[in-house]
mmCIF file of C-alpha atoms in Angstrom:
data_model
loop_
_atom_site.group_PDB
_atom_site.id
_atom_site.type_symbol
_atom_site.label_atom_id
_atom_site.label_comp_id
_atom_site.label_asym_id
_atom_site.label_seq_id
_atom_site.Cartn_x
_atom_site.Cartn_y
_atom_site.Cartn_z
ATOM 1 C CA MET A 223 110.657 94.345 87.753
ATOM 2 C CA LYS A 224 114.343 93.831 88.251
ATOM 3 C CA LYS A 225 113.832 92.638 91.806
ATOM 4 C CA TRP A 226 111.818 89.643 90.496
ATOM 5 C CA LEU A 227 114.515 88.402 88.163
ATOM 6 C CA GLY A 228 116.392 86.567 90.910
ATOM 7 C CA PRO A 229 113.355 84.734 92.322
ATOM 8 C CA ILE A 230 112.086 83.864 88.834
ATOM 9 C CA ALA A 231 115.490 82.526 87.829
ATOM 10 C CA LEU A 232 115.640 80.435 91.004
ATOM 11 C CA CYS A 233 112.120 79.149 90.356
ATOM 12 C CA SER A 234 112.998 78.156 86.783
ATOM 13 C CA VAL A 235 116.239 76.433 87.707
ATOM 14 C CA LEU A 236 114.639 74.460 90.523
ATOM 15 C CA ALA A 237 111.725 73.480 88.261
ATOM 16 C CA VAL A 238 114.103 72.057 85.636
ATOM 17 C CA ILE A 239 116.283 70.276 88.192
ATOM 18 C CA THR A 240 113.309 68.784 90.021
ATOM 19 C CA HIS A 241 111.699 67.681 86.754
ATOM 20 C CA ALA A 242 114.863 66.007 85.489
ATOM 21 C CA ALA A 243 115.647 64.379 88.823
ATOM 22 C CA ILE A 244 112.198 62.824 89.192
ATOM 23 C CA VAL A 245 112.145 61.462 85.641
ATOM 24 C CA TYR A 246 115.689 60.125 85.954
ATOM 25 C CA TYR A 247 115.373 58.539 89.378
ATOM 26 C CA ALA A 248 111.789 57.248 89.149
ATOM 27 C CA PRO A 249 112.721 53.843 87.609
ATOM 28 C CA SER A 250 115.455 53.237 90.204
ATOM 29 C CA PHE A 251 113.124 54.250 92.997
ATOM 30 C CA ILE A 252 110.314 52.006 91.771
ATOM 31 C CA MET A 253 112.720 49.100 91.194
ATOM 32 C CA ALA A 254 114.116 49.491 94.709
ATOM 33 C CA ARG A 255 110.591 49.397 96.082
ATOM 34 C CA ALA A 256 109.871 46.262 94.050
ATOM 35 C CA MET A 257 112.982 44.577 95.441
ATOM 36 C CA THR A 258 111.958 45.502 98.960
ATOM 37 C CA MET A 259 108.499 44.123 98.312
ATOM 38 C CA LEU A 260 109.962 40.861 96.980
ATOM 39 C CA GLU A 261 112.152 40.615 100.070
ATOM 40 C CA LYS A 262 109.131 41.070 102.305
ATOM 41 C CA ARG A 263 107.429 38.273 100.395
ATOM 42 C CA ASP A 264 110.329 35.946 101.178
ATOM 43 C CA THR A 265 112.074 36.102 97.820
ATOM 44 C CA PRO A 266 115.623 35.294 98.896
ATOM 45 C CA LEU A 267 118.799 37.047 97.874
ATOM 46 C CA HIS A 268 120.496 34.728 95.373
ATOM 47 C CA GLY A 269 117.757 32.156 95.394
ATOM 48 C CA PHE A 270 114.588 31.604 93.358
ATOM 49 C CA SER A 271 111.180 32.016 94.860
ATOM 50 C CA ARG A 272 108.375 30.664 92.741
ATOM 51 C CA VAL A 273 105.382 32.967 92.623
ATOM 52 C CA PRO A 274 102.058 31.193 93.223
ATOM 53 C CA ARG A 275 99.847 30.748 90.193
ATOM 54 C CA MET A 276 98.975 34.269 89.127
ATOM 55 C CA THR A 277 95.476 35.269 90.169
ATOM 56 C CA PRO A 278 93.901 38.490 91.409
ATOM 57 C CA GLN A 279 94.479 37.189 94.906
ATOM 58 C CA THR A 280 98.188 36.354 94.483
ATOM 59 C CA GLN A 281 99.452 39.125 92.171
ATOM 60 C CA SER A 282 102.209 41.289 93.577
ATOM 61 C CA VAL A 283 103.423 43.293 90.576
ATOM 62 C CA VAL A 284 101.489 45.256 87.992
ATOM 63 C CA ARG A 285 100.264 43.594 84.803
ATOM 64 C CA ALA A 286 101.355 40.082 85.590
ATOM 65 C CA SER A 287 100.030 37.513 83.138
ATOM 66 C CA PRO A 288 97.729 34.802 84.524
ATOM 67 C CA ASP A 289 98.970 32.496 81.741
ATOM 68 C CA LEU A 290 102.571 32.553 82.885
ATOM 69 C CA THR A 291 104.286 31.302 86.008
ATOM 70 C CA TYR A 292 107.034 33.425 87.450
ATOM 71 C CA ALA A 293 110.040 32.681 89.631
ATOM 72 C CA ALA A 294 112.076 35.607 90.942
ATOM 73 C CA CYS A 295 115.596 35.946 92.324
ATOM 74 C CA ARG A 296 116.991 39.160 93.825
ATOM 75 C CA PHE A 297 120.667 39.743 93.270
ATOM 76 C CA ASP A 298 123.208 42.014 94.908
ATOM 77 C CA LEU A 299 126.626 41.554 93.389
ATOM 78 C CA ALA A 300 128.216 43.705 96.091
ATOM 79 C CA GLN A 301 127.526 40.714 98.300
ATOM 80 C CA ALA A 302 128.610 38.202 95.674
ATOM 81 C CA PRO A 303 131.914 39.575 94.321
ATOM 82 C CA ASN A 304 132.634 36.348 92.422
ATOM 83 C CA GLY A 305 129.286 36.564 90.677
ATOM 84 C CA ILE A 306 126.219 34.375 90.693
ATOM 85 C CA ARG A 307 125.290 31.320 88.682
ATOM 86 C CA VAL A 308 121.701 31.065 87.464
ATOM 87 C CA THR A 309 120.161 27.862 86.145
ATOM 88 C CA MET A 310 116.758 27.510 84.525
ATOM 89 C CA ALA A 311 115.535 23.934 84.247
ATOM 90 C CA ALA A 312 114.330 22.623 80.892
ATOM 91 C CA TYR A 313 110.642 23.050 80.057
ATOM 92 C CA ASP A 314 108.886 21.794 76.934
ATOM 93 C CA SER A 315 106.806 24.944 76.366
ATOM 94 C CA TYR A 316 107.763 28.632 76.357
ATOM 95 C CA SER A 317 110.270 29.626 79.017
ATOM 96 C CA SER A 318 112.724 32.473 79.420
ATOM 97 C CA LEU A 319 115.320 33.686 81.880
ATOM 98 C CA SER A 320 115.452 37.476 82.026
ATOM 99 C CA PHE A 321 117.723 39.863 83.899
ATOM 100 C CA PHE A 322 116.756 43.383 85.007
ATOM 101 C CA ASP A 323 119.152 45.983 86.362
ATOM 102 C CA ALA A 324 118.514 48.571 89.054
ATOM 103 C CA ARG A 325 117.035 50.960 86.487
ATOM 104 C CA THR A 326 114.532 48.376 85.176
ATOM 105 C CA ASN A 327 116.465 47.671 81.956
ATOM 106 C CA ASN A 328 116.039 44.137 80.678
ATOM 107 C CA PHE A 329 119.724 43.692 79.880
ATOM 108 C CA LEU A 330 119.585 39.994 79.031
ATOM 109 C CA THR A 331 116.976 37.407 78.148
ATOM 110 C CA VAL A 332 117.757 33.781 77.396
ATOM 111 C CA ARG A 333 115.013 31.685 75.859
ATOM 112 C CA GLY A 334 114.632 28.112 77.065
ATOM 113 C CA ASP A 335 113.610 26.380 73.812
ATOM 114 C CA GLY A 336 113.194 23.126 75.703
ATOM 115 C CA GLU A 337 116.723 23.095 77.104
ATOM 116 C CA GLN A 338 118.262 23.830 80.490
ATOM 117 C CA ARG A 339 119.939 27.257 80.478
ATOM 118 C CA GLN A 340 122.719 28.512 82.690
ATOM 119 C CA VAL A 341 124.155 32.033 82.993
ATOM 120 C CA THR A 342 127.005 33.353 85.123
ATOM 121 C CA LEU A 343 126.491 36.978 86.121
ATOM 122 C CA LEU A 344 129.447 39.107 87.197
ATOM 123 C CA PRO A 345 129.589 42.466 89.009
ATOM 124 C CA PRO A 346 129.918 45.668 86.956
ATOM 125 C CA HIS A 347 133.440 46.212 85.600
ATOM 126 C CA ALA A 348 134.408 42.563 86.162
ATOM 127 C CA SER A 349 135.290 40.282 83.288
ATOM 128 C CA GLY A 350 135.164 36.582 82.646
ATOM 129 C CA ALA A 351 134.970 34.348 79.610
ATOM 130 C CA GLY A 352 131.436 33.271 78.841
ATOM 131 C CA ALA A 353 129.967 35.348 81.640
ATOM 132 C CA ILE A 354 127.605 38.308 81.545
ATOM 133 C CA VAL A 355 128.618 41.534 83.257
ATOM 134 C CA ALA A 356 125.715 43.189 85.042
ATOM 135 C CA PRO A 357 125.175 46.943 84.509
ATOM 136 C CA SER A 358 124.415 47.408 88.211
ATOM 137 C CA ASP A 359 125.121 45.604 91.463
ATOM 138 C CA THR A 360 121.479 44.980 92.213
ATOM 139 C CA GLY A 361 118.563 43.731 90.181
ATOM 140 C CA ILE A 362 115.995 41.028 89.643
ATOM 141 C CA ILE A 363 116.142 37.794 87.648
ATOM 142 C CA LEU A 364 112.873 36.389 86.423
ATOM 143 C CA ILE A 365 111.930 33.018 84.969
ATOM 144 C CA ARG A 366 108.739 32.988 82.935
ATOM 145 C CA ARG A 367 107.064 29.764 81.856
ATOM 146 C CA LEU A 368 103.888 29.407 79.860
ATOM 147 C CA ALA A 369 101.400 27.525 82.019
ATOM 148 C CA PRO A 370 97.822 28.542 81.268
ATOM 149 C CA THR A 371 96.242 25.444 82.861
ATOM 150 C CA ASP A 372 96.343 23.776 86.266
ATOM 151 C CA ASP A 373 98.082 20.745 84.761
ATOM 152 C CA ALA A 374 100.788 22.879 83.175
ATOM 153 C CA TYR A 375 101.268 24.781 86.419
ATOM 154 C CA ALA A 376 101.652 21.530 88.369
ATOM 155 C CA LYS A 377 104.314 20.442 85.893
ATOM 156 C CA VAL A 378 106.188 23.730 86.353
ATOM 157 C CA VAL A 379 106.087 23.349 90.121
ATOM 158 C CA GLU A 380 107.751 19.966 89.789
ATOM 159 C CA LEU A 381 110.548 20.953 87.429
ATOM 160 C CA ALA A 382 111.182 24.350 89.050
ATOM 161 C CA ALA A 383 112.869 22.504 91.902
ATOM 162 C CA ASN A 384 115.859 22.329 89.566
ATOM 163 C CA ASP A 385 116.047 26.109 89.050
ATOM 164 C CA SER A 386 118.830 27.759 90.990
ATOM 165 C CA CYS A 387 120.327 31.188 91.626
ATOM 166 C CA GLU A 388 123.463 30.968 93.763
ATOM 167 C CA ALA A 389 126.397 33.127 94.751
ATOM 168 C CA LEU A 390 129.782 31.784 93.602
ATOM 169 C CA MET B 286 113.617 89.096 105.664
ATOM 170 C CA LYS B 287 110.990 89.827 103.020
ATOM 171 C CA ARG B 288 113.563 89.179 100.318
ATOM 172 C CA ILE B 289 114.403 85.774 101.771
ATOM 173 C CA LEU B 290 110.745 84.832 101.999
ATOM 174 C CA THR B 291 110.238 85.814 98.372
ATOM 175 C CA TYR B 292 113.088 83.561 97.261
ATOM 176 C CA LEU B 293 111.762 80.775 99.444
ATOM 177 C CA LEU B 294 108.288 81.096 97.951
ATOM 178 C CA PHE B 295 109.606 81.009 94.387
ATOM 179 C CA ALA B 296 111.817 78.044 95.248
ATOM 180 C CA VAL B 297 108.802 76.099 96.475
ATOM 181 C CA ILE B 298 106.824 77.081 93.367
ATOM 182 C CA GLY B 299 109.699 75.942 91.132
ATOM 183 C CA ILE B 300 109.981 72.591 92.856
ATOM 184 C CA GLY B 301 106.217 72.192 92.641
ATOM 185 C CA ILE B 302 106.094 72.982 88.931
ATOM 186 C CA GLY B 303 109.037 70.699 88.184
ATOM 187 C CA GLY B 304 107.645 67.877 90.256
ATOM 188 C CA TYR B 305 104.124 68.056 88.889
ATOM 189 C CA SER B 306 105.239 68.342 85.269
ATOM 190 C CA ALA B 307 107.586 65.354 85.668
ATOM 191 C CA LEU B 308 104.963 63.174 87.306
ATOM 192 C CA SER B 309 102.411 64.178 84.702
ATOM 193 C CA MET B 310 104.629 63.672 81.636
ATOM 194 C CA ALA B 311 105.904 60.345 82.957
ATOM 195 C CA GLY B 312 102.396 59.113 83.717
ATOM 196 C CA LEU B 313 103.104 58.810 87.420
ATOM 197 C CA LEU B 314 100.110 60.733 88.717
ATOM 198 C CA PRO B 315 97.448 58.604 90.408
ATOM 199 C CA ASP B 316 94.829 59.348 87.734
ATOM 200 C CA ASN B 317 97.123 58.576 84.804
ATOM 201 C CA GLN B 318 98.387 55.042 85.163
ATOM 202 C CA ARG B 319 97.613 53.490 81.793
ATOM 203 C CA MET B 320 100.415 51.785 79.938
ATOM 204 C CA GLY B 321 99.932 53.357 76.489
ATOM 205 C CA GLY B 322 102.623 53.958 73.902
ATOM 206 C CA SER B 323 103.395 55.792 70.699
ATOM 207 C CA VAL B 324 103.041 52.912 68.217
ATOM 208 C CA GLU B 325 99.468 52.224 67.110
ATOM 209 C CA VAL B 326 98.276 49.015 65.507
ATOM 210 C CA ASP B 327 94.540 48.753 64.861
ATOM 211 C CA GLY B 328 93.595 50.768 67.953
ATOM 212 C CA TRP B 329 96.176 49.147 70.229
ATOM 213 C CA PHE B 330 99.041 51.259 71.547
ATOM 214 C CA GLY B 331 102.517 50.067 72.417
ATOM 215 C CA ASN B 332 106.084 51.192 72.679
ATOM 216 C CA LEU B 333 108.614 48.871 71.149
ATOM 217 C CA ASP B 334 111.396 50.216 73.377
ATOM 218 C CA THR B 335 109.841 48.464 76.354
ATOM 219 C CA GLY B 336 112.500 47.123 78.705
ATOM 220 C CA SER B 337 115.239 48.672 76.592
ATOM 221 C CA GLU B 338 117.957 51.194 77.298
ATOM 222 C CA ASP B 339 116.694 53.007 74.185
ATOM 223 C CA ALA B 340 113.432 53.906 75.906
ATOM 224 C CA SER B 341 112.920 57.604 76.560
ATOM 225 C CA PRO B 342 113.264 58.685 80.191
ATOM 226 C CA TYR B 343 109.549 59.469 80.308
ATOM 227 C CA PHE B 344 108.470 56.100 78.914
ATOM 228 C CA ARG B 345 110.964 54.321 81.141
ATOM 229 C CA ALA B 346 109.476 56.044 84.190
ATOM 230 C CA ARG B 347 105.928 55.293 83.064
ATOM 231 C CA LEU B 348 106.752 51.672 82.394
ATOM 232 C CA ALA B 349 108.404 51.253 85.778
ATOM 233 C CA ARG B 350 105.027 52.120 87.252
ATOM 234 C CA THR B 351 102.708 50.327 84.822
ATOM 235 C CA GLY B 352 104.735 47.429 83.443
ATOM 236 C CA LEU B 353 107.689 46.730 85.682
ATOM 237 C CA LEU B 354 109.871 43.776 84.571
ATOM 238 C CA ALA B 355 108.537 43.845 81.019
ATOM 239 C CA LEU B 356 110.751 42.075 78.507
ATOM 240 C CA ALA B 357 112.730 43.750 75.733
ATOM 241 C CA ASN B 358 111.168 43.687 72.290
ATOM 242 C CA SER B 359 113.304 40.838 70.958
ATOM 243 C CA GLU B 360 111.433 38.567 73.371
ATOM 244 C CA ALA B 361 108.026 40.152 73.738
ATOM 245 C CA ILE B 362 106.067 43.166 72.602
ATOM 246 C CA TYR B 363 103.153 44.677 74.452
ATOM 247 C CA PHE B 364 100.158 46.691 73.325
ATOM 248 C CA SER B 365 97.212 47.987 75.275
ATOM 249 C CA ARG B 366 93.935 49.706 74.582
ATOM 250 C CA VAL B 367 91.350 51.448 76.724
ATOM 251 C CA MET B 368 88.605 51.895 74.127
ATOM 252 C CA ASP B 369 86.480 49.658 71.939
ATOM 253 C CA ASP B 370 86.321 49.882 68.160
ATOM 254 C CA SER B 371 83.743 52.706 68.373
ATOM 255 C CA GLY B 372 85.999 54.806 70.585
ATOM 256 C CA GLN B 373 84.080 54.297 73.826
ATOM 257 C CA PRO B 374 86.049 53.549 77.024
ATOM 258 C CA PHE B 375 85.872 49.961 78.219
ATOM 259 C CA THR B 376 83.553 49.434 81.143
ATOM 260 C CA GLU B 377 82.370 46.354 82.943
ATOM 261 C CA ASN B 378 78.807 47.577 82.340
ATOM 262 C CA CYS B 379 79.102 46.556 78.702
ATOM 263 C CA THR B 380 79.615 43.286 76.863
ATOM 264 C CA TYR B 381 82.166 43.076 74.063
ATOM 265 C CA ARG B 382 83.252 40.651 71.396
ATOM 266 C CA ILE B 383 86.991 40.443 70.799
ATOM 267 C CA SER B 384 88.063 38.636 67.667
ATOM 268 C CA GLY B 385 91.074 38.021 65.512
ATOM 269 C CA GLY B 386 93.131 35.441 63.717
ATOM 270 C CA PRO B 387 96.590 33.900 63.857
ATOM 271 C CA MET B 388 99.279 36.223 65.214
ATOM 272 C CA PRO B 389 102.914 36.561 64.067
ATOM 273 C CA ALA B 390 104.436 35.281 67.303
ATOM 274 C CA GLY B 391 105.319 32.097 69.122
ATOM 275 C CA TRP B 392 102.613 32.776 71.680
ATOM 276 C CA TRP B 393 100.168 35.611 72.315
ATOM 277 C CA SER B 394 97.535 36.578 74.850
ATOM 278 C CA VAL B 395 94.967 39.252 75.651
ATOM 279 C CA THR B 396 94.566 40.047 79.355
ATOM 280 C CA LEU B 397 92.158 42.345 81.168
ATOM 281 C CA TYR B 398 93.427 44.743 83.874
ATOM 282 C CA ASN B 399 91.710 47.327 86.041
ATOM 283 C CA ALA B 400 92.625 51.011 86.158
ATOM 284 C CA ASP B 401 95.308 50.293 88.766
ATOM 285 C CA ASN B 402 97.135 47.945 86.384
ATOM 286 C CA PHE B 403 96.181 44.839 88.347
ATOM 287 C CA LEU B 404 93.994 41.858 87.546
ATOM 288 C CA PRO B 405 90.478 42.738 88.753
ATOM 289 C CA ASP B 406 89.467 41.223 92.036
ATOM 290 C CA ASN B 407 87.251 38.337 91.023
ATOM 291 C CA THR B 408 87.512 34.564 91.241
ATOM 292 C CA ASP B 409 86.233 33.704 87.761
ATOM 293 C CA GLY B 410 89.585 32.362 86.564
ATOM 294 C CA ALA B 411 88.919 33.913 83.154
ATOM 295 C CA LEU B 412 91.010 37.043 82.856
ATOM 296 C CA SER B 413 92.768 36.271 79.615
ATOM 297 C CA PHE B 414 92.481 34.549 76.264
ATOM 298 C CA ASP B 415 95.574 33.146 74.618
ATOM 299 C CA ALA B 416 96.981 31.284 71.665
ATOM 300 C CA THR B 417 96.603 27.895 73.340
ATOM 301 C CA LYS B 418 92.814 28.361 73.337
ATOM 302 C CA ALA B 419 92.530 30.099 69.973
ATOM 303 C CA GLY B 420 93.819 27.371 67.674
ATOM 304 C CA ASP B 421 95.222 28.136 64.250
ATOM 305 C CA GLY B 422 92.345 29.987 62.600
ATOM 306 C CA PRO B 423 89.937 32.826 63.336
ATOM 307 C CA TRP B 424 88.869 33.111 66.971
ATOM 308 C CA GLN B 425 86.598 35.161 69.161
ATOM 309 C CA ALA B 426 85.780 35.596 72.823
ATOM 310 C CA VAL B 427 83.216 37.500 74.852
ATOM 311 C CA ILE B 428 84.267 40.100 77.445
ATOM 312 C CA ALA B 429 81.512 40.339 80.042
ATOM 313 C CA ARG B 430 80.803 40.310 83.757
ATOM 314 C CA GLN B 431 79.132 36.925 83.502
ATOM 315 C CA MET B 432 80.001 33.779 81.613
ATOM 316 C CA PRO B 433 78.137 33.624 78.279
ATOM 317 C CA ALA B 434 75.226 31.194 78.250
ATOM 318 C CA ASP B 435 76.445 29.533 75.050
ATOM 319 C CA ASP B 436 79.738 28.454 76.644
ATOM 320 C CA ALA B 437 81.707 30.727 74.313
ATOM 321 C CA ASN B 438 85.287 31.752 75.090
ATOM 322 C CA TRP B 439 85.112 34.256 77.924
ATOM 323 C CA ILE B 440 87.176 37.027 79.495
ATOM 324 C CA SER B 441 85.613 38.110 82.779
ATOM 325 C CA SER B 442 85.273 41.862 83.405
ATOM 326 C CA LYS B 443 83.648 41.392 86.792
ATOM 327 C CA ALA B 444 84.831 44.005 89.335
ATOM 328 C CA SER B 445 87.062 45.675 86.744
ATOM 329 C CA GLY B 446 85.389 49.107 86.493
ATOM 330 C CA ASN B 447 86.900 50.976 83.533
ATOM 331 C CA PHE B 448 89.309 48.294 82.422
ATOM 332 C CA ASP B 449 91.929 48.043 79.708
ATOM 333 C CA LEU B 450 93.313 45.174 77.676
ATOM 334 C CA THR B 451 96.939 44.174 77.209
ATOM 335 C CA PHE B 452 97.921 42.280 74.081
ATOM 336 C CA ARG B 453 101.200 40.366 74.441
ATOM 337 C CA LEU B 454 103.158 38.792 71.602
ATOM 338 C CA TYR B 455 105.966 36.547 72.818
ATOM 339 C CA VAL B 456 108.779 35.590 70.458
ATOM 340 C CA PRO B 457 107.569 37.861 67.653
ATOM 341 C CA ASP B 458 108.224 36.706 64.105
ATOM 342 C CA GLU B 459 111.009 38.317 62.118
ATOM 343 C CA GLY B 460 110.120 41.819 60.951
ATOM 344 C CA VAL B 461 107.310 42.367 63.457
ATOM 345 C CA VAL B 462 109.334 44.639 65.726
ATOM 346 C CA ASP B 463 110.457 46.822 62.821
ATOM 347 C CA LYS B 464 107.094 47.040 61.066
ATOM 348 C CA PRO B 465 104.379 46.005 63.530
ATOM 349 C CA ALA B 466 101.522 47.541 61.548
ATOM 350 C CA LYS B 467 102.533 45.559 58.477
ATOM 351 C CA TYR B 468 102.693 42.179 60.165
ATOM 352 C CA ILE B 469 100.156 42.367 62.995
ATOM 353 C CA THR B 470 96.422 42.327 62.498
ATOM 354 C CA ALA B 471 95.500 43.116 66.081
ATOM 355 C CA PRO B 472 92.234 41.896 67.624
ATOM 356 C CA SER B 473 89.134 44.010 67.152
ATOM 357 C CA VAL B 474 86.878 44.729 70.113
ATOM 358 C CA GLU B 475 83.228 45.341 69.306
ATOM 359 C CA ARG B 476 80.781 46.592 71.912
ATOM 360 C CA LEU B 477 77.657 44.417 71.883
ATOM 361 C CA ASN B 478 75.427 45.894 74.593
ATOM 362 C CA CYS B 479 75.492 47.743 77.927
ATOM 363 C CA THR B 480 73.407 47.620 81.067
ATOM 364 C CA GLY B 481 73.937 51.287 81.875
ATOM 365 C CA GLU B 482 73.926 50.558 85.583
ATOM 366 C CA THR B 483 76.821 50.674 87.982
ATOM 367 C CA PRO B 484 77.038 47.399 89.881
#
């Protein structure tokens, strides 16, 4: 019996470590894959790419809403040490500007409420008055706008030209 | 040599057990991709830590797979359900009536997804029903493979297999996040009839 104690202990330790590692790293892994996928679909670094009207044929992420339009910006603050400035143009229906870190946390959401919104995002450990410090270097910024009809979508396409996501 | 092989075998078993249990508990196995959640409101399940640093590691991992880029609960809350009011799994072989009333949020919607968490592959342009169509009073819509003959509100289940529904509430009213069951009367989903045939 004694000769099995070592192998059983090794088995148990590796089981716990593997379990914890997978659960801990899964969000980062999936987020990294999503960022790679966005890059392959021509979503620029520090620039918004408007997603086509959401349909079964155009969807690229799970559980997207067909009633909303999305614009995505990838950020990498290691390549923008002075931060990035994000602007969401005014829209007269629901709109929001949301920021997700490398572990999928939604660390900031700014609602439009009919007004233009602007946020300056700084690298982790930086500081600046009126700016938001990101929890991680990389992440995704998403603009959502309610546009359940073709007319509303056409309106979003027009005003989204004034959205911006730029390195400082 | 035999001793080394024994350790190697147990190491592989340990990694296998740890990996499988993690994938299973976090809902990352291929046959377990539903969104789910621990908060129930009228048969709909959600987790109000969605998108938050407060989310448990398991829910965070599950959500990364089934609801990536979901908003934190101050902006939106999400519920889903996989069964009708009688407890039967949703299937495109059946027709359902979903009904409700005003919701405590700035905007809400009900959207149909297939088992892979994507919009089902059809061109009906009718995969959701939302507050802009519901008006201010009671509302109802039919969930079916084909558009209802009476021109009723319609959510298409064509090519969805065993689908589920996601109920979104954007800009929830004050108090909803803390006591969802008190403030939300979630839509009911009644099964009307089934064909019993796989398309």
